[in-house]
Coordinates of N, CA and C in Angstrom, one line a residue:
M1217 N 30.4 -6.4 27.9 CA 30.9 -5.9 26.7 C 30.0 -4.8 26.1
R1218 N 30.5 -3.7 25.6 CA 29.7 -2.6 25.1 C 29.5 -2.6 23.6
L1219 N 30.0 -3.6 22.9 CA 29.9 -3.6 21.5 C 28.5 -3.6 21.0
P1220 N 27.6 -4.5 21.5 CA 26.2 -4.5 21.0 C 25.6 -3.1 21.1
R1221 N 25.8 -2.4 22.2 CA 25.2 -1.1 22.4 C 25.7 -0.1 21.4
I1222 N 27.0 -0.2 21.1 CA 27.6 0.7 20.1 C 27.1 0.4 18.7
L1223 N 26.8 -0.8 18.4 CA 26.3 -1.2 17.1 C 24.8 -1.0 16.9
S1224 N 24.1 -0.8 18.0 CA 22.6 -0.7 17.8 C 22.3 0.7 17.2
P1225 N 21.2 0.7 16.4 CA 20.9 2.0 15.7 C 20.4 3.0 16.7
R1226 N 20.8 4.3 16.4 CA 20.4 5.4 17.2 C 19.0 5.9 16.9
V1227 N 18.7 5.7 15.6 CA 17.3 6.2 15.1 C 16.7 5.0 14.4
V1228 N 15.4 4.7 14.7 CA 14.7 3.7 14.0 C 13.6 4.3 13.2
A1229 N 13.5 4.0 11.9 CA 12.5 4.6 11.0 C 11.6 3.4 10.5
S1230 N 10.3 3.7 10.2 CA 9.5 2.6 9.7 C 8.6 3.2 8.6
A1231 N 8.2 2.4 7.7 CA 7.4 2.7 6.6 C 6.5 1.5 6.3
H1232 N 5.5 1.7 5.4 CA 4.6 0.5 5.1 C 5.3 -0.5 4.4
C1233 N 6.5 -0.2 3.9 CA 7.4 -1.2 3.2 C 8.8 -0.9 3.5
D1234 N 9.7 -1.8 3.2 CA 11.1 -1.6 3.5 C 11.7 -0.4 2.7
L1235 N 11.2 -0.1 1.6 CA 11.7 1.0 0.7 C 10.5 1.8 0.3
P1236 N 10.3 3.0 0.8 CA 9.1 3.8 0.4 C 9.1 3.9 -1.1
C1237 N 8.1 3.3 -1.7 CA 8.0 3.1 -3.1 C 7.2 4.2 -3.8
G1238 N 6.4 4.9 -3.1 CA 5.6 5.9 -3.7 C 4.3 5.4 -4.4
V1239 N 4.1 4.1 -4.3 CA 2.9 3.4 -4.9 C 1.8 3.3 -3.8
Y1240 N 0.8 4.1 -4.0 CA -0.3 4.1 -3.1 C -1.6 3.9 -3.9
D1241 N -2.6 3.2 -3.2 CA -3.9 3.1 -3.9 C -4.9 2.6 -2.9
P1242 N -6.0 3.3 -2.8 CA -7.1 2.8 -1.8 C -7.7 1.5 -2.2
A1243 N -7.3 1.0 -3.4 CA -7.8 -0.4 -3.7 C -7.4 -1.4 -2.8
Q1244 N -6.2 -1.3 -2.2 CA -5.8 -2.2 -1.2 C -6.7 -2.3 0.0
A1245 N -7.1 -1.1 0.5 CA -8.1 -1.1 1.6 C -9.4 -1.6 1.2
R1246 N -9.8 -1.3 0.0 CA -11.2 -1.8 -0.5 C -11.2 -3.3 -0.6
I1247 N -10.1 -3.9 -1.1 CA -10.1 -5.4 -1.3 C -10.3 -6.0 0.1
E1248 N -9.6 -5.5 1.1 CA -9.7 -6.1 2.4 C -11.1 -5.8 3.0
A1249 N -11.7 -4.7 2.7 CA -13.0 -4.4 3.2 C -14.0 -5.3 2.5
E1250 N -13.8 -5.6 1.3 CA -14.7 -6.5 0.6 C -14.6 -7.9 1.2
S1251 N -13.4 -8.3 1.6 CA -13.3 -9.5 2.3 C -14.0 -9.5 3.6
V1252 N -13.9 -8.4 4.4 CA -14.6 -8.3 5.6 C -16.1 -8.5 5.4
K1253 N -16.7 -7.8 4.4 CA -18.1 -8.0 4.1 C -18.5 -9.4 3.7
A1254 N -17.7 -10.0 2.9 CA -18.0 -11.4 2.5 C -17.9 -12.3 3.7
I1255 N -17.0 -12.1 4.6 CA -16.9 -13.0 5.8 C -18.1 -12.7 6.7
C1256 N -18.5 -11.5 6.8 CA -19.8 -11.2 7.6 C -21.0 -11.9 7.0
E1257 N -21.1 -11.9 5.7 CA -22.2 -12.6 5.1 C -22.1 -14.2 5.3
K1258 N -20.9 -14.7 5.2 CA -20.7 -16.1 5.4 C -21.0 -16.5 6.9
Y1259 N -20.6 -15.6 7.8 CA -20.8 -15.8 9.2 C -22.3 -15.9 9.5
Q1260 N -23.0 -14.9 8.9 CA -24.5 -14.9 9.2 C -25.2 -16.1 8.6
A1261 N -24.7 -16.7 7.5 CA -25.3 -17.8 6.9 C -24.9 -19.2 7.5
N1262 N -24.0 -19.2 8.4 CA -23.5 -20.5 8.9 C -23.7 -20.5 10.4
T1263 N -24.1 -21.7 10.9 CA -24.3 -21.8 12.4 C -23.3 -22.7 13.1
D1264 N -22.3 -23.2 12.3 CA -21.3 -24.0 12.9 C -20.4 -23.2 13.8
P1265 N -20.3 -23.5 15.1 CA -19.5 -22.6 16.0 C -18.0 -22.5 15.6
E1266 N -17.4 -23.6 15.1 CA -16.0 -23.5 14.7 C -15.8 -22.7 13.5
F1267 N -16.7 -22.8 12.5 CA -16.6 -21.9 11.4 C -16.7 -20.5 11.7
R1268 N -17.7 -20.2 12.6 CA -18.0 -18.8 13.0 C -16.8 -18.2 13.8
T1269 N -16.2 -19.0 14.6 CA -15.0 -18.5 15.3 C -13.9 -18.2 14.4
R1270 N -13.6 -19.1 13.4 CA -12.6 -18.8 12.4 C -12.9 -17.6 11.6
A1271 N -14.2 -17.5 11.2 CA -14.6 -16.3 10.4 C -14.4 -15.0 11.2
L1272 N -14.7 -15.0 12.4 CA -14.5 -13.8 13.2 C -13.0 -13.4 13.3
I1273 N -12.2 -14.4 13.5 CA -10.7 -14.2 13.6 C -10.2 -13.6 12.3
I1274 N -10.6 -14.2 11.2 CA -10.1 -13.7 9.9 C -10.6 -12.4 9.6
K1275 N -11.9 -12.1 9.9 CA -12.5 -10.8 9.7 C -11.8 -9.7 10.4
E1276 N -11.5 -10.0 11.7 CA -10.7 -9.0 12.5 C -9.4 -8.7 11.9
Q1277 N -8.7 -9.8 11.4 CA -7.4 -9.6 10.8 C -7.5 -8.7 9.5
R1278 N -8.5 -9.0 8.7 CA -8.8 -8.2 7.5 C -9.1 -6.7 7.8
A1279 N -9.9 -6.6 8.8 CA -10.3 -5.2 9.3 C -9.1 -4.4 9.7
E1280 N -8.2 -5.1 10.4 CA -6.9 -4.4 10.8 C -6.1 -4.0 9.6
L1281 N -6.1 -4.9 8.5 CA -5.4 -4.5 7.3 C -6.0 -3.3 6.6
V1282 N -7.4 -3.2 6.7 CA -8.1 -2.0 6.1 C -7.5 -0.8 6.8
K1283 N -7.5 -0.8 8.1 CA -7.0 0.3 8.9 C -5.5 0.6 8.5
H1284 N -4.7 -0.4 8.4 CA -3.3 -0.2 8.0 C -3.2 0.6 6.6
H1285 N -4.0 0.1 5.6 CA -3.9 0.6 4.3 C -4.4 2.1 4.3
L1286 N -5.5 2.3 5.1 CA -6.0 3.7 5.2 C -5.0 4.6 5.8
W1287 N -4.4 4.1 6.9 CA -3.4 5.0 7.6 C -2.2 5.3 6.7
V1288 N -1.8 4.4 5.9 CA -0.7 4.6 5.0 C -1.1 5.7 4.0
L1289 N -2.3 5.7 3.4 CA -2.7 6.7 2.5 C -2.8 8.1 3.3
W1290 N -3.4 8.0 4.5 CA -3.6 9.2 5.2 C -2.3 9.9 5.6
T1291 N -1.4 9.1 6.0 CA -0.1 9.7 6.6 C 1.0 9.9 5.5
D1292 N 1.0 9.0 4.5 CA 2.1 9.0 3.6 C 1.8 9.6 2.2
Y1293 N 0.6 9.3 1.7 CA 0.2 9.8 0.4 C -0.3 11.3 0.4
F1294 N -1.4 11.5 1.2 CA -2.0 12.8 1.2 C -1.1 13.8 1.9
K1295 N -1.0 15.0 1.2 CA -0.1 16.1 1.6 C -1.0 17.3 2.1
P1296 N -0.4 18.2 2.8 CA -1.2 19.4 3.3 C -2.0 20.1 2.2
A1297 N -1.5 20.1 1.0 CA -2.3 20.8 -0.1 C -3.6 20.0 -0.4
H1298 N -3.5 18.7 -0.3 CA -4.7 17.9 -0.4 C -5.8 18.2 0.7
F1299 N -5.3 18.3 1.9 CA -6.2 18.5 3.0 C -6.8 20.0 2.9
E1300 N -6.0 20.9 2.3 CA -6.6 22.2 2.1 C -7.7 22.2 1.1
K1301 N -7.4 21.5 0.0 CA -8.4 21.4 -1.1 C -9.6 20.6 -0.7
Y1302 N -9.4 19.6 0.1 CA -10.5 18.7 0.6 C -10.6 18.8 2.1
P1303 N -11.1 19.8 2.7 CA -11.1 20.0 4.2 C -11.8 18.9 5.0
H1304 N -12.6 18.1 4.4 CA -13.3 17.0 5.1 C -12.5 15.7 5.0
L1305 N -11.3 15.8 4.4 CA -10.6 14.5 4.2 C -10.1 13.9 5.5
H1306 N -9.7 14.7 6.5 CA -9.3 14.2 7.8 C -10.4 13.5 8.5
Q1307 N -11.6 14.1 8.4 CA -12.8 13.6 9.1 C -13.2 12.3 8.3
L1308 N -13.1 12.3 7.0 CA -13.4 11.1 6.3 C -12.5 9.9 6.6
F1309 N -11.2 10.1 6.8 CA -10.3 9.1 7.2 C -10.6 8.6 8.6
N1310 N -10.9 9.6 9.5 CA -11.2 9.2 10.8 C -12.4 8.3 10.9
E1311 N -13.5 8.7 10.2 CA -14.7 7.9 10.1 C -14.4 6.5 9.5
A1312 N -13.6 6.4 8.4 CA -13.3 5.2 7.8 C -12.5 4.2 8.7
T1313 N -11.5 4.8 9.4 CA -10.7 3.9 10.2 C -11.5 3.5 11.5
K1314 N -12.4 4.3 11.9 CA -13.3 3.9 13.0 C -14.3 2.8 12.6
L1315 N -14.8 2.9 11.3 CA -15.6 1.9 10.8 C -14.9 0.5 10.5
A1316 N -13.6 0.6 10.3 CA -12.8 -0.6 10.2 C -12.4 -1.2 11.6
G1317 N -12.5 -0.3 12.6 CA -12.1 -0.7 14.0 C -13.1 -1.4 14.8
A1318 N -12.9 -1.4 16.1 CA -13.7 -2.2 17.0 C -15.2 -1.7 17.1
S1319 N -15.4 -0.4 16.8 CA -16.7 0.1 16.8 C -17.4 -0.1 15.5
G1320 N -16.8 -0.7 14.6 CA -17.3 -0.9 13.2 C -17.2 -2.3 12.8
A1321 N -16.7 -2.5 11.6 CA -16.6 -3.8 11.0 C -15.8 -4.8 11.8
K1322 N -14.7 -4.4 12.4 CA -13.9 -5.3 13.2 C -14.7 -5.9 14.4
G1323 N -15.5 -5.0 15.0 CA -16.3 -5.5 16.2 C -17.7 -5.9 15.9
S1324 N -18.0 -6.1 14.6 CA -19.4 -6.5 14.3 C -19.3 -7.5 13.2
A1325 N -20.3 -8.4 13.1 CA -20.5 -9.3 12.0 C -21.6 -8.9 11.1
D1326 N -22.0 -7.7 11.2 CA -23.1 -7.2 10.4 C -22.6 -6.7 9.0
P1327 N -23.0 -7.3 7.9 CA -22.6 -6.8 6.6 C -22.9 -5.4 6.3
A1328 N -23.9 -4.8 7.0 CA -24.2 -3.4 6.8 C -23.1 -2.5 7.3
K1329 N -22.4 -2.9 8.4 CA -21.3 -2.1 8.8 C -20.1 -2.1 7.8
A1330 N -19.9 -3.3 7.2 CA -18.9 -3.4 6.1 C -19.3 -2.6 4.9
D1331 N -20.6 -2.5 4.6 CA -21.1 -1.6 3.5 C -20.8 -0.1 3.8
E1332 N -21.0 0.3 5.1 CA -20.6 1.6 5.4 C -19.2 1.9 5.2
L1333 N -18.3 1.0 5.6 CA -16.9 1.1 5.5 C -16.5 1.2 4.0
L1334 N -17.1 0.4 3.2 CA -16.9 0.4 1.7 C -17.3 1.7 1.1
Q1335 N -18.4 2.3 1.6 CA -18.8 3.6 1.1 C -17.7 4.7 1.5
K1336 N -17.2 4.7 2.7 CA -16.2 5.6 3.1 C -14.9 5.5 2.2
I1337 N -14.5 4.2 2.0 CA -13.3 4.0 1.2 C -13.6 4.5 -0.2
D1338 N -14.8 4.3 -0.8 CA -15.1 4.8 -2.1 C -15.0 6.3 -2.1
E1339 N -15.4 7.0 -1.1 CA -15.3 8.5 -1.0 C -13.8 8.9 -1.0
I1340 N -13.0 8.2 -0.3 CA -11.5 8.4 -0.2 C -10.9 8.2 -1.6
A1341 N -11.4 7.1 -2.2 CA -10.8 6.7 -3.6 C -11.2 7.8 -4.6
K1342 N -12.3 8.4 -4.5 CA -12.7 9.4 -5.4 C -11.8 10.6 -5.3
I1343 N -11.5 11.0 -4.1 CA -10.6 12.1 -3.9 C -9.2 11.7 -4.3
F1344 N -8.8 10.5 -4.0 CA -7.4 10.0 -4.4 C -7.3 10.1 -5.9
R1345 N -8.3 9.7 -6.7 CA -8.2 9.7 -8.1 C -8.1 11.2 -8.6
E1346 N -8.9 12.1 -8.0 CA -8.8 13.5 -8.3 C -7.4 14.0 -8.1
T1347 N -6.8 13.6 -7.0 CA -5.4 14.2 -6.7 C -4.4 13.6 -7.6
K1348 N -4.6 12.4 -8.1 CA -3.7 11.7 -9.0 C -3.7 12.4 -10.4
Q1349 N -4.9 12.9 -10.8 CA -5.1 13.6 -12.1 C -4.5 15.0 -12.1
A1350 N -4.4 15.6 -10.9 CA -3.9 17.0 -10.8 C -2.5 17.1 -11.1

């Protein structure tokens, strides 16, 4: 029967939500990054292997959420005019997402890596606020 093929969508679109709302804020990434840092600190202070395993799993999930929220800002909120006015913005996002990834906070239990990530998010947030005022 060909009916299911006929009814299947020809184009699939995706967004960070079901209805692109236009509500963006780097605070979402920052909250998740703060969670990553707190988990790193708790991990370092605890020697229980089960606790540490759970901490690492949750930290990696939160780091992935940081990347998601940064990507949404990078790809959906910031426009070509923003990148012209702030030519280092692409590099800043690249560095921040790498710090959230395997070579950064996701792959490390060092709170200092999470601090580096938070600093990058703060730089992005400063530019974000400037663009919201314009």
